[in-house]
Short mmCIF file of C-alpha atoms and ligand atoms in Angstrom, two decimals:
data_model
loop_
_atom_site.label_atom_id
_atom_site.label_comp_id
_atom_site.label_asym_id
_atom_site.label_seq_id
_atom_site.Cartn_x
_atom_site.Cartn_y
_atom_site.Cartn_z
CA ALA A 1 61.23 65.12 22.48
CA SER A 2 61.15 64.00 26.06
CA PRO A 3 58.09 62.91 27.95
CA TRP A 4 59.83 64.41 30.99
CA LYS A 5 60.42 67.85 29.42
CA GLU A 6 58.10 69.58 31.87
CA GLU A 7 60.13 68.44 34.85
CA PRO A 8 63.15 70.31 36.14
CA VAL A 9 66.41 69.21 34.55
CA LYS A 10 67.96 66.41 36.58
CA LYS A 11 71.64 65.79 36.59
CA PHE A 12 73.63 62.81 37.68
CA PRO A 13 75.74 63.49 40.78
CA GLU A 14 79.36 64.40 40.05
CA ASP A 15 80.64 61.24 41.76
CA PHE A 16 78.23 58.93 39.90
CA LEU A 17 80.33 56.47 37.87
CA PHE A 18 79.47 56.04 34.21
CA GLY A 19 81.04 52.94 32.76
CA ALA A 20 80.85 50.12 30.27
CA GLY A 21 81.64 46.46 30.73
CA SER A 22 83.12 43.32 29.24
CA ALA A 23 84.00 39.79 30.33
CA ALA A 24 87.22 37.90 29.67
CA TYR A 25 85.83 34.96 27.69
CA GLN A 26 83.63 37.28 25.63
CA VAL A 27 86.39 39.64 24.48
CA GLU A 28 89.92 38.38 25.14
CA GLY A 29 90.34 35.53 22.66
CA ALA A 30 93.86 34.04 22.83
CA TRP A 31 92.19 31.04 24.38
CA ASP A 32 95.32 28.88 24.47
CA GLU A 33 98.09 31.47 24.24
CA ASP A 34 100.88 32.33 26.64
CA GLY A 35 100.15 29.45 28.98
CA LYS A 36 96.43 29.97 29.54
CA GLY A 37 94.59 26.89 30.82
CA GLU A 38 91.34 25.52 29.44
CA SER A 39 88.07 26.88 30.80
CA ILE A 40 84.62 25.28 30.91
CA TRP A 41 83.60 27.65 28.12
CA ASP A 42 86.49 26.52 25.92
CA ASP A 43 85.30 22.98 26.58
CA PHE A 44 81.63 23.82 25.91
CA MET A 45 82.34 25.50 22.57
CA HIS A 46 84.93 23.00 21.36
CA ASN A 47 83.36 19.78 22.56
CA LYS A 48 79.61 20.35 22.87
CA PRO A 49 78.84 22.70 19.97
CA TRP A 50 75.39 21.10 19.53
CA LEU A 51 74.33 22.79 22.75
CA MET A 52 74.85 26.24 21.26
CA ILE A 53 71.73 28.20 20.43
CA ALA A 54 73.47 29.87 17.52
CA GLN A 55 74.43 26.48 15.99
CA ASP A 56 77.11 28.13 13.90
CA GLY A 57 80.26 26.53 15.27
CA SER A 58 81.49 29.85 16.60
CA SER A 59 83.47 30.21 19.82
CA GLY A 60 85.35 32.70 21.92
CA ASP A 61 88.72 31.41 20.65
CA VAL A 62 89.50 34.82 19.14
CA ALA A 63 86.40 36.85 20.10
CA SER A 64 87.08 40.61 20.00
CA ASP A 65 90.78 39.76 20.40
CA SER A 66 91.21 42.14 23.31
CA TYR A 67 94.26 40.18 24.48
CA HIS A 68 96.11 41.57 21.46
CA ASN A 69 94.33 44.92 21.23
CA LEU A 70 94.86 46.66 24.50
CA GLU A 71 95.57 49.99 22.82
CA ARG A 72 92.32 49.80 20.88
CA ASP A 73 90.34 49.10 24.02
CA ILE A 74 91.96 51.98 25.89
CA GLN A 75 91.40 54.25 22.90
CA ILE A 76 87.64 53.60 22.79
CA ILE A 77 87.27 53.80 26.56
CA ARG A 78 88.94 57.21 26.43
CA GLU A 79 86.89 58.37 23.44
CA LEU A 80 83.71 57.64 25.34
CA GLY A 81 84.97 59.56 28.34
CA LEU A 82 84.07 56.71 30.71
CA ASP A 83 84.63 57.29 34.40
CA SER A 84 85.12 53.57 34.91
CA TYR A 85 85.67 50.34 32.98
CA ARG A 86 84.44 46.91 34.09
CA PHE A 87 86.37 43.85 32.94
CA SER A 88 86.94 40.36 34.30
CA ILE A 89 90.03 38.34 35.06
CA SER A 90 90.23 34.90 33.51
CA TRP A 91 90.90 32.33 36.26
CA PRO A 92 92.54 29.80 33.90
CA ARG A 93 94.65 32.54 32.31
CA LEU A 94 96.03 33.51 35.71
CA LEU A 95 96.12 29.99 37.20
CA PRO A 96 96.38 27.50 34.33
CA SER A 97 95.88 24.46 36.59
CA GLY A 98 93.10 26.17 38.53
CA PHE A 99 95.33 26.16 41.62
CA PRO A 100 98.05 28.61 42.69
CA ASP A 101 100.84 26.07 42.12
CA GLN A 102 101.63 27.89 38.88
CA VAL A 103 100.95 31.58 38.41
CA ASN A 104 101.03 32.71 34.80
CA GLU A 105 103.28 35.77 34.49
CA ALA A 106 101.91 36.62 31.04
CA ALA A 107 98.43 36.98 32.54
CA ILE A 108 99.72 39.25 35.29
CA GLN A 109 101.43 41.37 32.70
CA TYR A 110 98.32 41.68 30.52
CA TYR A 111 96.06 42.72 33.40
CA ASN A 112 98.76 45.02 34.82
CA ASN A 113 99.04 46.79 31.49
CA LEU A 114 95.28 47.19 31.28
CA ILE A 115 94.96 48.49 34.84
CA ASN A 116 97.93 50.84 34.49
CA GLU A 117 96.67 52.30 31.23
CA LEU A 118 93.23 52.90 32.73
CA LEU A 119 94.69 54.61 35.78
CA LYS A 120 97.03 56.69 33.65
CA HIS A 121 93.93 58.17 32.03
CA ASN A 122 92.04 58.56 35.26
CA ILE A 123 89.63 55.73 34.56
CA GLU A 124 88.59 53.65 37.55
CA PRO A 125 88.85 49.91 37.00
CA ILE A 126 86.12 47.72 38.48
CA VAL A 127 87.22 44.13 38.26
CA THR A 128 85.08 41.00 38.17
CA ILE A 129 87.08 38.18 39.71
CA TYR A 130 84.88 35.46 38.24
CA HIS A 131 82.75 35.86 35.12
CA TRP A 132 81.90 32.25 34.26
CA ASP A 133 85.18 30.87 32.86
CA LEU A 134 85.96 28.22 35.47
CA PRO A 135 89.15 26.21 34.89
CA LYS A 136 88.10 22.92 33.30
CA SER A 137 90.35 21.09 35.77
CA LEU A 138 88.12 22.26 38.61
CA GLN A 139 84.95 21.30 36.77
CA ASP A 140 86.37 17.80 36.50
CA LEU A 141 86.28 17.80 40.32
CA GLY A 142 82.64 18.89 40.37
CA GLY A 143 83.10 22.62 39.91
CA TRP A 144 80.60 24.72 41.87
CA THR A 145 78.83 21.60 43.22
CA ASN A 146 81.96 20.64 45.20
CA PRO A 147 82.09 22.43 48.60
CA ASN A 148 85.90 22.61 48.28
CA ILE A 149 85.43 25.25 45.59
CA ALA A 150 84.94 27.87 48.30
CA GLN A 151 88.57 27.30 49.31
CA TRP A 152 89.81 27.09 45.69
CA TYR A 153 88.07 30.34 44.88
CA GLU A 154 89.58 32.04 47.93
CA ASP A 155 93.04 30.81 46.88
CA TYR A 156 92.50 32.30 43.42
CA ALA A 157 91.15 35.56 44.87
CA ARG A 158 94.28 35.87 47.05
CA ILE A 159 96.51 35.78 43.97
CA VAL A 160 94.29 38.39 42.33
CA PHE A 161 94.41 40.69 45.39
CA ASP A 162 98.15 40.15 45.89
CA ASN A 163 98.84 41.33 42.37
CA PHE A 164 96.25 44.01 41.68
CA SER A 165 94.70 45.37 44.87
CA ASN A 166 97.30 48.11 45.27
CA ARG A 167 95.63 49.75 42.23
CA VAL A 168 92.13 48.29 41.85
CA LYS A 169 89.71 49.66 44.45
CA LEU A 170 86.41 48.23 43.26
CA TRP A 171 85.92 44.47 43.21
CA LEU A 172 83.10 42.22 42.06
CA THR A 173 83.58 38.70 43.34
CA ILE A 174 81.21 36.72 41.11
CA ASN A 175 79.04 37.65 38.15
CA GLU A 176 75.45 36.40 38.23
CA PRO A 177 75.15 33.41 40.57
CA ASN A 178 71.74 32.53 39.11
CA GLU A 179 73.12 32.23 35.60
CA ILE A 180 76.11 30.21 36.87
CA CYS A 181 74.05 27.83 38.99
CA TYR A 182 70.69 27.64 37.31
CA LEU A 183 71.66 28.06 33.64
CA GLY A 184 74.96 26.18 33.99
CA TYR A 185 74.21 23.38 36.47
CA GLY A 186 70.42 23.26 36.27
CA HIS A 187 70.16 23.75 32.52
CA VAL A 188 72.16 23.40 29.30
CA LEU A 189 72.23 27.07 28.32
CA GLU A 190 75.62 27.72 29.88
CA ALA A 191 78.74 25.78 30.73
CA PRO A 192 79.11 23.20 32.18
CA ALA A 193 75.58 22.39 30.90
CA LEU A 194 75.02 19.85 33.65
CA ASN A 195 71.21 19.87 33.34
CA ALA A 196 70.55 18.67 36.90
CA SER A 197 68.02 21.23 38.12
CA GLY A 198 66.58 20.98 41.60
CA ILE A 199 69.83 19.39 42.81
CA ALA A 200 73.04 20.73 41.27
CA ASP A 201 71.84 24.34 40.99
CA TYR A 202 71.07 24.32 44.75
CA LEU A 203 74.43 22.80 45.73
CA CYS A 204 76.08 25.44 43.54
CA ALA A 205 74.10 28.21 45.25
CA LYS A 206 75.33 27.37 48.72
CA ASN A 207 78.96 26.79 47.71
CA LEU A 208 78.99 29.98 45.66
CA VAL A 209 77.80 32.31 48.41
CA ILE A 210 80.34 30.80 50.79
CA ALA A 211 83.08 31.26 48.18
CA HIS A 212 82.02 34.88 47.79
CA ALA A 213 82.06 35.41 51.55
CA ARG A 214 85.55 33.88 51.84
CA ALA A 215 86.92 36.31 49.26
CA TYR A 216 85.11 39.20 50.92
CA ARG A 217 86.44 38.32 54.37
CA LEU A 218 89.94 37.75 53.01
CA TYR A 219 89.93 41.19 51.40
CA THR A 220 88.45 42.90 54.42
CA SER A 221 90.96 41.45 56.85
CA GLN A 222 94.16 41.53 54.78
CA TYR A 223 93.86 44.04 51.93
CA LYS A 224 91.31 46.65 52.92
CA PRO A 225 93.46 47.97 55.78
CA LEU A 226 96.23 48.64 53.22
CA HIS A 227 94.26 49.81 50.21
CA GLY A 228 90.78 50.71 51.39
CA GLY A 229 88.82 49.32 48.45
CA ARG A 230 85.30 47.91 48.34
CA VAL A 231 84.01 44.45 47.46
CA GLY A 232 80.59 43.46 46.14
CA ILE A 233 78.88 40.72 44.17
CA VAL A 234 76.79 40.97 41.00
CA PHE A 235 73.26 39.58 40.76
CA SER A 236 71.01 39.49 37.75
CA ALA A 237 67.62 40.89 38.67
CA ASN A 238 64.68 40.75 36.32
CA TRP A 239 61.70 42.85 37.35
CA HIS A 240 58.70 40.68 38.20
CA VAL A 241 55.05 41.27 39.07
CA PRO A 242 52.14 38.89 39.58
CA LEU A 243 50.16 38.61 36.35
CA ASN A 244 46.93 39.03 38.28
CA PRO A 245 47.73 41.30 41.23
CA ASP A 246 44.54 40.20 43.01
CA SER A 247 45.35 36.50 42.84
CA GLU A 248 46.93 35.02 45.97
CA ALA A 249 48.28 32.15 43.87
CA ASP A 250 49.99 34.52 41.44
CA LYS A 251 51.43 36.54 44.29
CA LEU A 252 52.89 33.43 45.89
CA ALA A 253 54.30 32.24 42.54
CA ASP A 254 55.89 35.67 42.07
CA THR A 255 57.49 35.54 45.52
CA LEU A 256 58.81 32.01 45.11
CA HIS A 257 60.09 32.69 41.62
CA PHE A 258 61.99 35.79 42.74
CA GLN A 259 63.44 33.87 45.66
CA ALA A 260 64.55 31.00 43.38
CA LYS A 261 66.31 33.27 40.89
CA PHE A 262 67.51 36.05 43.19
CA GLY A 263 66.70 35.49 46.85
CA ILE A 264 68.65 32.26 47.31
CA TYR A 265 71.80 34.26 46.49
CA ALA A 266 70.92 37.66 47.94
CA ASN A 267 69.29 36.63 51.22
CA PRO A 268 72.30 34.76 52.63
CA ILE A 269 74.49 37.86 52.08
CA PHE A 270 72.18 40.91 52.25
CA GLY A 271 69.01 39.65 53.95
CA TYR A 272 68.41 37.78 57.18
CA GLY A 273 70.84 34.95 56.45
CA GLY A 274 70.53 31.53 54.85
CA PHE A 275 68.11 30.70 52.06
CA PRO A 276 64.78 32.56 52.06
CA LYS A 277 62.18 31.08 54.38
CA GLU A 278 59.25 30.59 51.98
CA TYR A 279 61.43 28.99 49.34
CA SER A 280 63.19 26.72 51.83
CA GLU A 281 59.82 25.50 53.07
CA ARG A 282 58.54 24.91 49.55
CA VAL A 283 61.59 22.87 48.48
CA ALA A 284 61.55 20.91 51.76
CA GLU A 285 57.88 19.97 51.24
CA LYS A 286 58.37 19.04 47.62
CA SER A 287 61.49 17.01 48.41
CA ALA A 288 59.66 15.04 51.11
CA ALA A 289 56.70 14.36 48.80
CA GLN A 290 59.15 13.21 46.12
CA GLY A 291 60.74 10.67 48.45
CA PHE A 292 64.01 12.47 49.18
CA PRO A 293 65.27 11.84 52.72
CA ARG A 294 66.05 15.55 53.18
CA SER A 295 65.49 18.81 51.36
CA ARG A 296 67.25 19.15 48.02
CA LEU A 297 68.02 22.72 49.09
CA PRO A 298 71.03 22.39 51.39
CA GLU A 299 71.02 23.99 54.82
CA PHE A 300 73.52 26.44 56.24
CA SER A 301 74.97 25.72 59.65
CA GLU A 302 74.62 28.63 62.07
CA GLU A 303 78.33 29.31 61.67
CA GLU A 304 78.08 29.37 57.85
CA LYS A 305 75.07 31.66 58.06
CA GLN A 306 76.93 34.19 60.17
CA PHE A 307 80.05 33.94 58.03
CA VAL A 308 78.13 34.80 54.86
CA LEU A 309 75.73 37.36 56.30
CA GLY A 310 76.86 40.94 55.77
CA SER A 311 79.77 40.03 53.49
CA TYR A 312 79.39 43.03 51.21
CA ASP A 313 80.26 46.67 50.71
CA PHE A 314 77.72 47.15 47.90
CA MET A 315 75.48 45.21 45.52
CA GLY A 316 76.03 45.04 41.75
CA VAL A 317 72.87 44.52 39.71
CA ASN A 318 72.61 43.38 36.11
CA HIS A 319 69.24 44.30 34.71
CA TYR A 320 67.82 43.86 31.24
CA THR A 321 64.14 43.02 31.37
CA GLY A 322 61.26 41.56 33.37
CA GLN A 323 58.26 39.25 33.27
CA LEU A 324 54.75 38.78 34.65
CA VAL A 325 54.51 35.78 36.94
CA THR A 326 51.55 33.45 37.22
CA ALA A 327 50.51 30.19 38.86
CA GLU A 328 47.87 29.56 36.17
CA ASN A 329 48.38 27.05 33.34
CA VAL A 330 51.93 26.32 34.43
CA PRO A 331 53.70 23.95 32.00
CA GLU A 332 54.65 20.44 33.17
CA TYR A 333 58.20 21.02 34.35
CA ALA A 334 60.69 18.23 34.94
CA VAL A 335 60.59 16.73 38.46
CA PRO A 336 62.60 17.61 40.38
CA SER A 337 63.61 21.03 39.07
CA LEU A 338 63.88 24.60 40.22
CA LEU A 339 60.99 25.62 38.00
CA ASP A 340 58.80 22.87 39.38
CA ASP A 341 59.73 24.01 42.87
CA THR A 342 58.59 27.57 42.07
CA GLY A 343 55.28 26.48 40.52
CA ALA A 344 55.48 29.62 38.42
CA ASP A 345 55.22 30.48 34.75
CA LEU A 346 56.65 33.64 33.20
CA ILE A 347 54.69 35.77 30.74
CA THR A 348 55.86 38.60 28.51
CA LEU A 349 53.60 40.84 26.43
CA ASP A 350 53.59 41.03 22.64
CA GLU A 351 53.57 44.82 22.83
CA TRP A 352 57.02 44.84 24.47
CA LYS A 353 59.73 45.39 21.89
CA GLN A 354 61.85 42.30 21.20
CA SER A 355 65.66 42.55 21.10
CA THR A 356 67.93 40.17 19.19
CA SER A 357 68.38 38.13 22.39
CA PRO A 358 65.27 35.93 22.79
CA TRP A 359 65.16 36.58 26.54
CA ILE A 360 65.34 40.38 26.36
CA LYS A 361 62.17 42.35 25.69
CA TRP A 362 61.70 45.96 26.63
CA MET A 363 59.39 45.90 29.65
CA PRO A 364 58.51 49.52 30.40
CA ASN A 365 60.00 50.94 33.60
CA SER A 366 61.45 47.61 34.71
CA LEU A 367 64.74 49.13 35.85
CA TYR A 368 63.09 51.82 37.96
CA ASN A 369 60.76 49.27 39.56
CA GLN A 370 63.60 46.86 40.20
CA LEU A 371 65.76 49.53 41.80
CA LEU A 372 62.93 50.66 44.06
CA GLU A 373 62.20 47.11 45.16
CA LEU A 374 65.87 46.47 45.95
CA GLY A 375 66.18 49.81 47.71
CA SER A 376 63.32 48.94 50.01
CA LEU A 377 64.38 45.31 50.54
CA TYR A 378 67.93 46.35 51.44
CA PRO A 379 67.83 49.85 52.88
CA GLY A 380 71.19 51.51 53.34
CA VAL A 381 72.89 49.32 50.71
CA ASP A 382 74.82 51.02 47.90
CA PHE A 383 73.97 49.77 44.42
CA TYR A 384 75.69 49.81 41.07
CA ILE A 385 74.00 48.85 37.84
CA THR A 386 76.86 46.64 36.65
CA GLU A 387 75.13 45.68 33.38
CA ASN A 388 72.28 47.01 31.32
CA GLY A 389 72.03 47.06 27.57
CA TRP A 390 70.12 46.28 24.42
CA SER A 391 71.01 43.62 21.88
CA GLY A 392 70.64 44.41 18.21
CA SER A 393 72.40 43.29 15.05
CA THR A 394 75.16 44.72 12.90
CA GLY A 395 74.79 48.33 11.79
CA LEU A 396 75.83 51.68 13.14
CA VAL A 397 72.53 53.53 13.49
CA ASP A 398 71.25 51.77 16.57
CA ASP A 399 68.24 53.91 17.46
CA ASP A 400 66.64 51.17 19.57
CA ARG A 401 69.76 51.02 21.74
CA VAL A 402 69.80 54.82 22.01
CA ASP A 403 66.15 54.82 23.15
CA TYR A 404 66.74 51.99 25.62
CA LEU A 405 69.88 53.63 27.02
CA ARG A 406 68.18 57.00 27.55
CA SER A 407 65.13 55.39 29.09
CA CYS A 408 67.18 53.26 31.48
CA LEU A 409 69.35 56.17 32.53
CA GLN A 410 66.22 58.22 33.12
CA GLN A 411 64.92 55.40 35.31
CA CYS A 412 68.20 55.51 37.25
CA LEU A 413 67.81 59.26 37.76
CA ASP A 414 64.23 58.76 38.94
CA ALA A 415 65.33 56.02 41.35
CA VAL A 416 68.09 58.25 42.75
CA ALA A 417 65.55 61.06 43.17
CA ASP A 418 63.38 58.60 45.11
CA GLY A 419 66.19 57.74 47.50
CA VAL A 420 67.88 54.66 46.03
CA ARG A 421 71.62 54.74 46.77
CA LEU A 422 72.68 54.13 43.18
CA LYS A 423 76.37 54.97 42.74
CA GLY A 424 77.06 54.06 39.13
CA TYR A 425 75.84 52.61 35.86
CA TYR A 426 77.77 50.34 33.48
CA THR A 427 76.31 49.82 30.06
CA TRP A 428 76.63 46.39 28.50
CA SER A 429 78.75 46.39 26.55
CA LEU A 430 81.75 48.39 25.46
CA MET A 431 82.01 46.54 22.17
CA ASP A 432 80.44 43.63 20.33
CA SER A 433 81.65 40.39 21.83
CA PHE A 434 81.06 36.67 21.98
CA GLU A 435 77.56 36.36 23.40
CA TRP A 436 77.94 32.89 24.98
CA ALA A 437 75.54 30.29 23.53
CA PHE A 438 74.11 32.96 21.22
CA GLY A 439 77.45 33.37 19.42
CA TYR A 440 78.13 36.56 17.47
CA GLY A 441 74.50 37.13 16.42
CA ALA A 442 73.40 39.24 19.37
CA ARG A 443 75.27 42.55 19.34
CA PHE A 444 75.37 44.61 22.52
CA GLY A 445 78.29 46.92 21.72
CA LEU A 446 78.52 50.68 21.73
CA TYR A 447 81.21 49.84 19.20
CA GLU A 448 80.71 47.43 16.34
CA ILE A 449 83.42 44.83 15.82
CA ASP A 450 83.94 43.18 12.44
CA PHE A 451 84.45 39.53 13.39
CA GLU A 452 85.16 38.53 9.76
CA ASP A 453 88.29 40.64 9.70
CA PRO A 454 91.31 39.15 11.48
CA LYS A 455 92.24 42.65 12.67
CA ARG A 456 88.84 42.99 14.41
CA PRO A 457 88.31 46.61 13.35
CA HIS A 458 85.96 48.68 15.51
CA THR A 459 83.47 51.41 14.59
CA PRO A 460 81.42 53.58 16.94
CA ARG A 461 77.67 53.26 16.81
CA LYS A 462 75.28 56.18 17.30
CA SER A 463 74.74 55.00 20.89
CA ALA A 464 78.45 55.57 21.59
CA LEU A 465 78.11 59.26 20.71
CA VAL A 466 74.90 59.61 22.67
CA TYR A 467 76.43 57.96 25.74
CA LYS A 468 79.50 60.16 25.45
CA HIS A 469 77.30 63.25 25.44
CA ILE A 470 75.39 62.04 28.51
CA ILE A 471 78.62 61.35 30.38
CA LYS A 472 80.04 64.75 29.50
CA THR A 473 76.93 66.73 30.43
CA ARG A 474 75.83 64.34 33.20
CA ALA A 475 72.30 64.79 31.90
CA ILE A 476 70.07 63.20 29.28
CA ASP A 477 69.34 65.48 26.33
CA TYR A 478 66.60 63.80 24.32
CA ASP A 479 67.15 66.17 21.40
CA TYR A 480 70.86 65.51 21.06
CA ALA A 481 71.71 64.01 17.70
CA PRO A 482 75.33 63.59 16.62
CA ASP A 483 76.10 65.13 13.19
CA SER A 484 78.48 62.32 12.35
CA LEU A 485 79.57 59.01 13.80
CA VAL A 486 83.13 60.09 14.48
CA MET A 487 84.69 59.64 17.90
CA THR A 488 87.82 61.37 19.12
CA ILE A 489 89.51 61.66 22.47
CA ASP A 490 88.61 65.01 24.05
C1 PNW B 1 74.57 38.54 31.28
N1 PNW B 1 68.72 35.85 31.84
O1 PNW B 1 74.02 37.26 31.18
C2 PNW B 1 76.07 38.33 31.38
O2 PNW B 1 76.61 38.77 32.59
C3 PNW B 1 76.86 38.88 30.25
O3 PNW B 1 78.10 38.25 30.17
C4 PNW B 1 76.07 38.76 28.97
O4 PNW B 1 76.80 39.09 27.82
C5 PNW B 1 74.87 39.66 29.13
O5 PNW B 1 74.08 39.30 30.25
C6 PNW B 1 73.97 39.72 27.91
O6 PNW B 1 73.43 38.46 27.65
C7 PNW B 1 72.68 36.99 31.35
O7 PNW B 1 68.29 34.85 31.20
C8 PNW B 1 72.19 35.87 30.69
O8 PNW B 1 67.95 36.52 32.56
C9 PNW B 1 70.89 35.49 30.87
C10 PNW B 1 70.05 36.23 31.70
C11 PNW B 1 70.54 37.34 32.36
C12 PNW B 1 71.85 37.71 32.17
#
């Protein structure tokens, strides 16, 4: 029974997009087939397996094998009745050398088939141009720490737009800058596992927002007049509140932490331009005290600032959880590092339900709170929830995921009622896939995939039927219970 039963029934607007998502490295497999080049994730899994959290020698070499199972993917997307499907294009599959000197026809064919099948069934593709699988050849040149990457990324984006923008109208330039820069260059959790926080993550941040802006401006000047699509970027946003709301120190830690993980990417594009003021001052002070001749956080020239500012049609938000932020009893972080620069520690409560992913706990109302904060920070901006989901384990009766899904969609409805311009919601994920450093242990799928079976058979979970019912009725019925776990195309 619903805690909201007493309220009038609320429906999602007819044009609200319900979707589900995936990412190339997590589902495609075929890691070295048909001319695909090597990515930094191929390199991470093959050559640095000790860095994996799962420690099981797994990789995305085959993953959900979507490269060979296009019909299956279309079948389940249609069964669910999705309005839209989010997938990413693999840069090294399309451009094996990383550069446009060779364009891989097999890649164009695969993505063409996918896009055409979706459109044939009236399903809107939303395409992530970059979801973490950088060509290894470009990493060898410094990857996202090399300012030239802004040009390389634009060159890649041009090939993508040339081939697909006559049919794809919704574009996401880059998935989760914070996870790319902080977890990949500042940490060892993600490729390229550079572990140079306080330096490399900040270089990455500046180069990445400029790369995004180049692709945005390219699209807007050369493709939008022909095709009229829209381009955004995807940020991860964890809800955050000061542990002690009366403590000035906790409030400052909360502000600086949110700027370090979110603001350094969002402010240059959606805010007042450049890196956020408080955080820039903090890193400049720390850098000086540490003996650096200038701030470790790079500056934007006035021209760069203006180029990046306003380079969006909408904001994509990936949201899973949240934390309480405090300045008390902060651990001794490495110096220099992003965490040391924030001076913050993150707390979660034992009473919050734990998912299979160590970093995801169910913090009540975090999505609603996050949407309201973003709505007031960036008034007039259109938002899409581009990822939200619950990780469990194998098994088809996924009641925790059902509860989380209903709750999060309710929070979306409440945010829309309160004026947030939320245009769509994409659950993460369509099917079980390779969960990066966590391997195949953390399952996010509406569909279960059997990774032991070379055919990668798929089975709908209870959440798939519940989501289908929500999409069809455009409302959340808390009493709906499917009589069987059978999915068919309506
Ligand atoms: C996202 N964090 O990653 C990615 O976009 C997906 O590819 C991934 O499968 C999904 O979340 C589930 O893990 C994140 O630490 C990784 O806050 C880490 C964080 C957030 C998002």
